[in-house]
Short mmCIF file of C-alpha atoms in Angstrom, two decimals:
data_model
loop_
_atom_site.label_atom_id
_atom_site.label_comp_id
_atom_site.label_asym_id
_atom_site.label_seq_id
_atom_site.Cartn_x
_atom_site.Cartn_y
_atom_site.Cartn_z
CA MET M 1 -20.76 132.78 85.94
CA SER M 2 -20.54 128.97 86.97
CA ASP M 3 -22.14 127.80 90.00
CA MET M 4 -19.95 125.71 92.38
CA ALA M 5 -21.74 122.86 94.08
CA ALA M 6 -20.73 121.82 97.45
CA PRO M 7 -19.90 118.44 98.05
CA SER M 8 -22.54 116.44 99.58
CA THR M 9 -23.18 113.08 100.90
CA ALA M 10 -25.99 110.88 99.40
CA PRO M 11 -29.14 110.84 101.62
CA ASP M 12 -29.14 106.80 101.24
CA GLU M 13 -25.41 106.37 102.58
CA LEU M 14 -23.60 106.36 105.52
CA PRO M 15 -19.75 107.35 105.53
CA ARG M 16 -17.88 103.70 105.51
CA ALA M 17 -15.74 103.42 108.43
CA LYS M 18 -12.15 101.93 107.83
CA THR M 19 -11.96 98.30 108.09
CA ASP M 20 -10.17 97.11 111.08
CA TRP M 21 -8.05 94.28 110.17
CA LEU M 22 -6.18 93.69 113.45
CA PRO M 23 -9.15 91.65 115.03
CA LEU M 24 -9.52 89.49 111.91
CA LEU M 25 -5.87 88.34 112.47
CA LEU M 26 -6.64 86.89 115.78
CA ILE M 27 -8.23 83.70 113.91
CA PRO M 28 -5.44 82.59 111.75
CA ALA M 29 -2.60 83.61 114.26
CA LEU M 30 -4.47 81.30 116.64
CA GLY M 31 -4.52 78.53 114.32
CA LEU M 32 -1.03 78.84 113.46
CA LEU M 33 -0.21 79.26 117.05
CA THR M 34 -1.76 76.19 118.16
CA LEU M 35 -0.60 73.79 114.84
CA PRO M 36 2.68 73.00 116.91
CA PHE M 37 0.85 71.97 120.19
CA VAL M 38 -1.78 69.93 118.29
CA GLY M 39 1.29 67.88 116.39
CA SER M 40 -0.92 66.15 113.77
CA PRO M 41 -1.83 68.29 110.72
CA SER M 42 -4.68 66.19 110.24
CA THR M 43 -5.62 66.34 113.52
CA TRP M 44 -5.41 69.94 113.44
CA VAL M 45 -7.78 70.16 110.59
CA THR M 46 -10.60 67.77 111.99
CA LEU M 47 -10.44 70.37 115.03
CA THR M 48 -10.69 73.40 113.12
CA VAL M 49 -13.63 72.40 111.25
CA ALA M 50 -15.37 71.24 114.17
CA GLY M 51 -14.74 74.54 115.69
CA LEU M 52 -15.86 76.58 112.67
CA ALA M 53 -18.92 74.26 112.84
CA MET M 54 -19.29 75.12 116.37
CA GLY M 55 -18.51 78.91 115.80
CA MET M 56 -21.34 79.13 113.28
CA MET M 57 -23.85 77.78 115.40
CA ILE M 58 -23.13 79.89 118.01
CA PHE M 59 -23.11 82.99 115.74
CA LEU M 60 -26.84 81.80 114.26
CA MET M 61 -27.99 81.88 118.04
CA ALA M 62 -26.16 85.34 118.83
CA SER M 63 -26.40 87.57 115.94
CA GLY M 64 -29.79 88.32 116.55
CA LEU M 65 -29.58 89.14 120.00
CA THR M 66 -26.51 91.70 119.62
CA LEU M 67 -28.61 93.36 117.02
CA VAL M 68 -31.38 93.86 119.34
CA PHE M 69 -29.10 95.01 122.23
CA GLY M 70 -27.13 97.50 119.84
CA LEU M 71 -30.44 98.80 118.19
CA MET M 72 -32.94 98.57 120.80
CA ASP M 73 -30.71 98.67 124.25
CA ILE M 74 -32.84 95.75 125.21
CA ILE M 75 -30.98 93.12 127.47
CA ASN M 76 -33.36 90.23 126.76
CA PHE M 77 -32.44 87.44 128.92
CA GLY M 78 -35.38 85.36 127.45
CA HIS M 79 -33.64 84.93 124.00
CA GLY M 80 -32.71 81.20 124.94
CA VAL M 81 -36.68 80.40 124.72
CA PHE M 82 -36.30 81.27 121.07
CA ILE M 83 -33.40 79.02 120.45
CA SER M 84 -35.37 76.28 122.32
CA LEU M 85 -38.78 76.93 120.45
CA GLY M 86 -36.95 76.74 117.22
CA ALA M 87 -35.45 73.46 117.79
CA TYR M 88 -38.95 72.18 118.85
CA ALA M 89 -40.85 73.65 115.93
CA THR M 90 -38.79 71.01 113.94
CA LEU M 91 -41.12 68.49 114.96
CA ILE M 92 -44.02 69.90 112.92
CA VAL M 93 -41.63 69.20 109.91
CA LEU M 94 -40.60 65.99 111.20
CA GLY M 95 -43.77 64.58 112.09
CA PRO M 96 -45.33 64.31 108.87
CA LEU M 97 -42.12 64.09 106.69
CA SER M 98 -40.18 61.49 109.10
CA GLY M 99 -39.59 59.37 105.82
CA TRP M 100 -37.40 62.22 104.43
CA ALA M 101 -35.03 61.89 107.17
CA GLN M 102 -34.45 58.03 106.73
CA ALA M 103 -34.47 58.65 102.89
CA ASP M 104 -30.78 57.86 101.53
CA SER M 105 -30.97 60.97 99.24
CA LEU M 106 -29.31 64.18 99.65
CA GLY M 107 -31.84 66.24 98.03
CA LEU M 108 -34.72 65.05 100.43
CA ASN M 109 -32.46 65.35 103.47
CA LEU M 110 -31.60 69.15 102.75
CA ALA M 111 -34.91 69.76 101.67
CA LEU M 112 -35.85 68.54 105.12
CA LEU M 113 -33.50 70.76 106.81
CA ALA M 114 -34.51 73.67 105.00
CA LEU M 115 -38.35 73.10 105.75
CA CYS M 116 -37.43 72.69 109.51
CA ILE M 117 -35.24 76.15 109.40
CA LEU M 118 -38.14 77.84 107.61
CA ALA M 119 -40.86 76.32 110.27
CA ALA M 120 -38.63 77.34 113.02
CA MET M 121 -38.11 81.04 111.75
CA ALA M 122 -41.83 81.48 111.36
CA VAL M 123 -42.89 80.33 114.55
CA THR M 124 -40.10 82.12 116.28
CA GLY M 125 -40.85 85.17 114.37
CA VAL M 126 -44.60 85.35 115.36
CA VAL M 127 -43.77 84.47 119.04
CA GLY M 128 -41.08 87.20 119.09
CA ALA M 129 -43.49 89.98 117.64
CA VAL M 130 -45.87 88.87 120.64
CA PHE M 131 -43.16 88.95 123.19
CA GLU M 132 -42.05 92.23 121.96
CA ARG M 133 -45.34 93.70 122.48
CA VAL M 134 -46.58 92.25 125.53
CA ILE M 135 -43.36 91.80 127.47
CA VAL M 136 -40.48 94.09 126.19
CA ARG M 137 -42.32 97.29 125.09
CA PRO M 138 -43.76 98.25 128.37
CA VAL M 139 -40.15 98.25 129.73
CA TYR M 140 -37.97 100.10 127.27
CA GLY M 141 -35.17 102.32 128.93
CA SER M 142 -35.19 100.37 132.29
CA HIS M 143 -32.41 97.67 132.02
CA LEU M 144 -33.55 96.23 135.51
CA LYS M 145 -37.00 95.66 134.67
CA GLN M 146 -35.88 94.17 131.42
CA ILE M 147 -33.95 91.56 133.10
CA LEU M 148 -36.63 90.85 135.65
CA VAL M 149 -39.27 90.46 133.02
CA THR M 150 -37.73 88.82 130.18
CA MET M 151 -36.41 86.20 132.76
CA GLY M 152 -40.39 85.95 133.54
CA GLY M 153 -41.29 85.67 129.76
CA LEU M 154 -38.47 82.85 129.56
CA ILE M 155 -39.76 80.74 132.74
CA VAL M 156 -43.38 81.13 131.68
CA ALA M 157 -42.42 80.03 127.97
CA GLU M 158 -40.26 77.12 129.21
CA GLN M 159 -43.35 75.77 130.92
CA ALA M 160 -45.69 76.20 127.95
CA ILE M 161 -43.03 74.21 126.01
CA HIS M 162 -43.32 71.51 128.76
CA ALA M 163 -47.31 71.68 128.36
CA ILE M 164 -47.20 71.13 124.71
CA TRP M 165 -44.59 68.59 124.20
CA GLY M 166 -44.06 67.10 127.70
CA ALA M 167 -40.93 67.36 130.28
CA SER M 168 -39.21 64.36 128.75
CA PRO M 169 -36.49 64.65 126.54
CA ILE M 170 -37.22 64.17 123.13
CA PRO M 171 -34.93 62.34 120.09
CA ILE M 172 -34.80 63.67 116.65
CA PRO M 173 -33.05 61.96 114.05
CA LEU M 174 -30.23 63.44 112.03
CA PRO M 175 -31.06 62.99 108.47
CA GLN M 176 -29.39 59.84 106.63
CA SER M 177 -27.23 61.74 104.06
CA LEU M 178 -26.00 64.17 106.98
CA ARG M 179 -24.54 61.41 109.36
CA GLY M 180 -20.81 59.82 109.23
CA ALA M 181 -18.23 62.19 107.88
CA PHE M 182 -15.66 63.11 104.90
CA VAL M 183 -12.48 61.03 105.00
CA LEU M 184 -9.54 62.60 103.19
CA GLY M 185 -6.44 60.61 103.98
CA ASP M 186 -6.33 61.28 107.60
CA ILE M 187 -8.64 64.04 107.91
CA VAL M 188 -12.10 63.42 109.58
CA MET M 189 -14.81 65.98 108.62
CA GLU M 190 -18.34 65.37 109.82
CA ARG M 191 -21.10 65.93 107.13
CA TYR M 192 -23.18 67.92 109.40
CA ARG M 193 -20.44 70.09 110.79
CA VAL M 194 -19.75 71.04 106.74
CA VAL M 195 -23.33 71.88 106.47
CA ALA M 196 -23.48 74.04 109.52
CA VAL M 197 -20.43 75.85 108.38
CA ALA M 198 -22.11 76.30 104.78
CA ILE M 199 -25.31 77.67 106.16
CA GLY M 200 -23.57 80.03 108.64
CA LEU M 201 -21.49 81.86 106.10
CA VAL M 202 -24.65 82.03 103.89
CA VAL M 203 -26.54 83.81 106.95
CA PHE M 204 -23.40 86.04 107.76
CA ILE M 205 -22.94 86.98 103.80
CA GLY M 206 -26.80 87.75 103.68
CA MET M 207 -26.82 89.76 106.77
CA GLN M 208 -23.77 91.92 105.71
CA LEU M 209 -25.35 92.42 102.36
CA LEU M 210 -28.64 93.56 103.98
CA LEU M 211 -26.75 95.75 106.70
CA ASN M 212 -24.43 97.38 104.17
CA ARG M 213 -26.17 97.29 100.64
CA THR M 214 -29.92 98.16 101.43
CA ARG M 215 -31.86 101.06 102.58
CA ILE M 216 -33.37 98.94 105.82
CA GLY M 217 -29.78 98.05 106.47
CA LEU M 218 -28.79 101.79 106.38
CA LEU M 219 -31.64 102.41 108.90
CA ILE M 220 -30.45 99.89 111.28
CA ARG M 221 -26.64 101.08 111.23
CA ALA M 222 -27.93 104.27 112.13
CA GLY M 223 -30.24 103.39 114.48
CA VAL M 224 -27.37 101.73 116.27
CA GLU M 225 -25.13 104.62 115.97
CA ASN M 226 -27.62 107.53 116.56
CA PRO M 227 -31.55 106.30 117.00
CA GLU M 228 -32.30 110.30 117.40
CA MET M 229 -31.21 111.26 114.20
CA VAL M 230 -33.49 108.60 112.45
CA GLU M 231 -36.21 109.77 114.39
CA ALA M 232 -35.59 113.53 113.34
CA LEU M 233 -35.29 112.46 109.53
CA GLY M 234 -38.82 111.21 109.86
CA TYR M 235 -38.47 107.49 110.48
CA ARG M 236 -40.64 105.44 112.73
CA ILE M 237 -37.70 103.94 114.84
CA ARG M 238 -40.56 101.68 116.96
CA ARG M 239 -41.34 99.94 113.63
CA LEU M 240 -37.68 99.30 113.06
CA PHE M 241 -37.34 98.25 116.43
CA VAL M 242 -40.22 95.62 116.22
CA SER M 243 -38.77 94.22 112.56
CA VAL M 244 -35.25 93.76 114.25
CA PHE M 245 -36.80 92.14 117.28
CA VAL M 246 -38.70 89.53 115.09
CA ALA M 247 -35.61 89.05 112.82
CA GLY M 248 -33.42 88.45 116.00
CA SER M 249 -36.04 86.02 117.14
CA ALA M 250 -36.42 84.22 113.50
CA LEU M 251 -32.46 83.83 113.59
CA ALA M 252 -32.55 82.44 117.30
CA GLY M 253 -34.72 79.95 116.08
CA LEU M 254 -32.58 78.91 113.08
CA GLY M 255 -29.71 78.32 115.58
CA GLY M 256 -32.16 76.24 117.32
CA VAL M 257 -32.60 74.01 114.48
CA MET M 258 -28.88 73.28 113.63
CA TRP M 259 -28.34 73.10 117.49
CA ALA M 260 -31.20 70.23 117.91
CA PHE M 261 -29.73 68.54 114.99
CA TYR M 262 -25.95 68.84 116.49
CA ARG M 263 -27.19 67.50 120.08
CA GLN M 264 -29.72 65.19 118.48
CA THR M 265 -32.20 65.67 121.34
CA LEU M 266 -34.60 68.03 122.38
CA THR M 267 -35.17 69.64 125.90
CA ALA M 268 -36.76 72.64 127.08
CA GLY M 269 -33.85 74.29 128.59
CA MET M 270 -31.48 73.50 125.65
CA GLY M 271 -31.49 77.33 124.70
CA MET M 272 -30.76 78.82 128.02
CA GLU M 273 -27.73 75.96 128.23
CA VAL M 274 -25.89 78.19 125.73
CA MET M 275 -26.95 81.41 126.95
CA VAL M 276 -24.08 82.16 128.64
CA LEU M 277 -21.82 81.33 125.72
CA VAL M 278 -24.09 83.53 123.64
CA PHE M 279 -23.39 86.66 125.88
CA ILE M 280 -19.40 86.07 125.92
CA VAL M 281 -19.57 86.03 122.11
CA ILE M 282 -21.32 89.44 121.98
CA ILE M 283 -19.20 90.93 124.53
CA ILE M 284 -16.10 89.73 122.89
CA GLY M 285 -17.49 90.89 119.27
CA GLY M 286 -18.60 94.37 120.52
CA LEU M 287 -22.20 95.31 121.19
CA GLY M 288 -24.46 95.28 118.03
CA SER M 289 -21.71 94.28 115.61
CA VAL M 290 -22.40 91.11 113.48
CA GLY M 291 -19.09 91.32 112.21
CA GLY M 292 -18.03 91.49 115.79
CA CYS M 293 -20.45 88.58 116.60
CA PHE M 294 -19.02 86.11 113.70
CA VAL M 295 -15.62 86.71 114.51
CA GLY M 296 -16.19 85.86 118.49
CA SER M 297 -17.95 82.95 117.79
CA ILE M 298 -15.44 81.35 115.74
CA LEU M 299 -12.58 82.52 118.03
CA VAL M 300 -14.26 81.21 121.07
CA ALA M 301 -15.11 77.98 119.46
CA LEU M 302 -11.97 77.45 118.02
CA VAL M 303 -10.03 78.24 121.27
CA ALA M 304 -12.61 75.54 123.12
CA ASN M 305 -11.55 73.10 120.48
CA TYR M 306 -8.21 73.57 120.63
CA VAL M 307 -7.42 73.82 124.53
CA GLY M 308 -9.84 70.97 125.08
CA PHE M 309 -7.56 68.65 122.97
CA ILE M 310 -4.31 70.18 124.28
CA GLU M 311 -5.01 70.46 127.94
CA PRO M 312 -8.74 69.65 128.63
CA LYS M 313 -8.49 70.56 132.34
CA LEU M 314 -8.59 74.15 130.98
CA ALA M 315 -11.32 73.78 128.57
CA LEU M 316 -13.98 74.91 131.13
CA ILE M 317 -12.39 78.21 131.68
CA SER M 318 -11.16 78.96 128.09
CA ASN M 319 -14.12 81.19 126.94
CA ILE M 320 -13.77 83.09 130.21
CA LEU M 321 -9.89 83.55 129.53
CA VAL M 322 -10.72 84.80 126.00
CA MET M 323 -13.31 87.21 126.79
CA ALA M 324 -10.92 88.64 129.53
CA LEU M 325 -8.07 89.05 127.32
CA VAL M 326 -10.01 90.97 124.80
CA LEU M 327 -11.50 93.08 126.98
CA ILE M 328 -8.17 94.09 128.28
CA TRP M 329 -6.76 94.65 124.89
CA ARG M 330 -10.18 96.49 123.69
CA PRO M 331 -12.45 97.35 126.58
CA GLN M 332 -15.80 97.75 124.16
CA GLY M 333 -14.96 94.80 122.19
CA LEU M 334 -13.45 93.54 119.05
CA PHE M 335 -16.05 95.78 116.77
CA PRO M 336 -17.97 98.02 118.94
CA VAL M 337 -20.55 100.01 117.22
CA ALA M 338 -23.46 100.85 119.78
CA ARG M 339 -23.29 103.92 121.51
CA ARG M 340 -24.34 102.48 124.87
#
């Protein structure tokens, strides 16, 4: 008599949802739609590369926040301070290694950028752990208190930046090899923007592999969709909360570095200047969705670039229009994964 085993799902796997390809088609469709209005193919390529670079920087700043909101149900209005702090952390590296920025060596320039990124992620990760323990943890479950407390934490942190580095804007040099542009016929692509696209893609691929191919990624995805189930299985969801908050803060610091070199000027409020854009991207992509955040960032940046070239007067409201149209089509965003 043979035993018949019932089919079971491996404990370390979540059933994979079918890929929704329709939102992914928005980006190529947008490009093809705007090409006749731009006119020149070379100008279109230049605008597209610039939009992709801006989209990657927005993604780096927003991806951590969408994970924090999706898993922890935390509305962190203080997220912008981690962007600013990451930008200012570049001074820790640029001070002793300023000669590397002036050296006409791609290797030294990229090494300097990598060290700035590591320093920023370390600083913002540590500050994020303290921020979560002191400010966020006491107000779990209360959105109104979260808004008030995190805004208060933002104000305190901005004043701390003023106290440490001063209130005056601080110029920072773009590394020598990252200045200028690649010229291919009539197509002009800024070198730093190309580097920003590469770094953004590496981070996105790394996050996708982490979330979909590792045990910690399994727990994060399960925690976003059903935190009570994760607790019932014996995992400490609080530790997962802290880890995700620290990682989100570190990603904001990485985005702050890229944003700082793009602007080439440091100000304490530079993080808050992009927070409206960050929230728009998170809403468009779907709360808790890294893939949605990635698509939303690129979509918003490309629309801003194309509209700014075709009809500059509409550029200021293009992001709001994109968000409104997406929410009319899909009220929960392009790739919603969070229950809330």
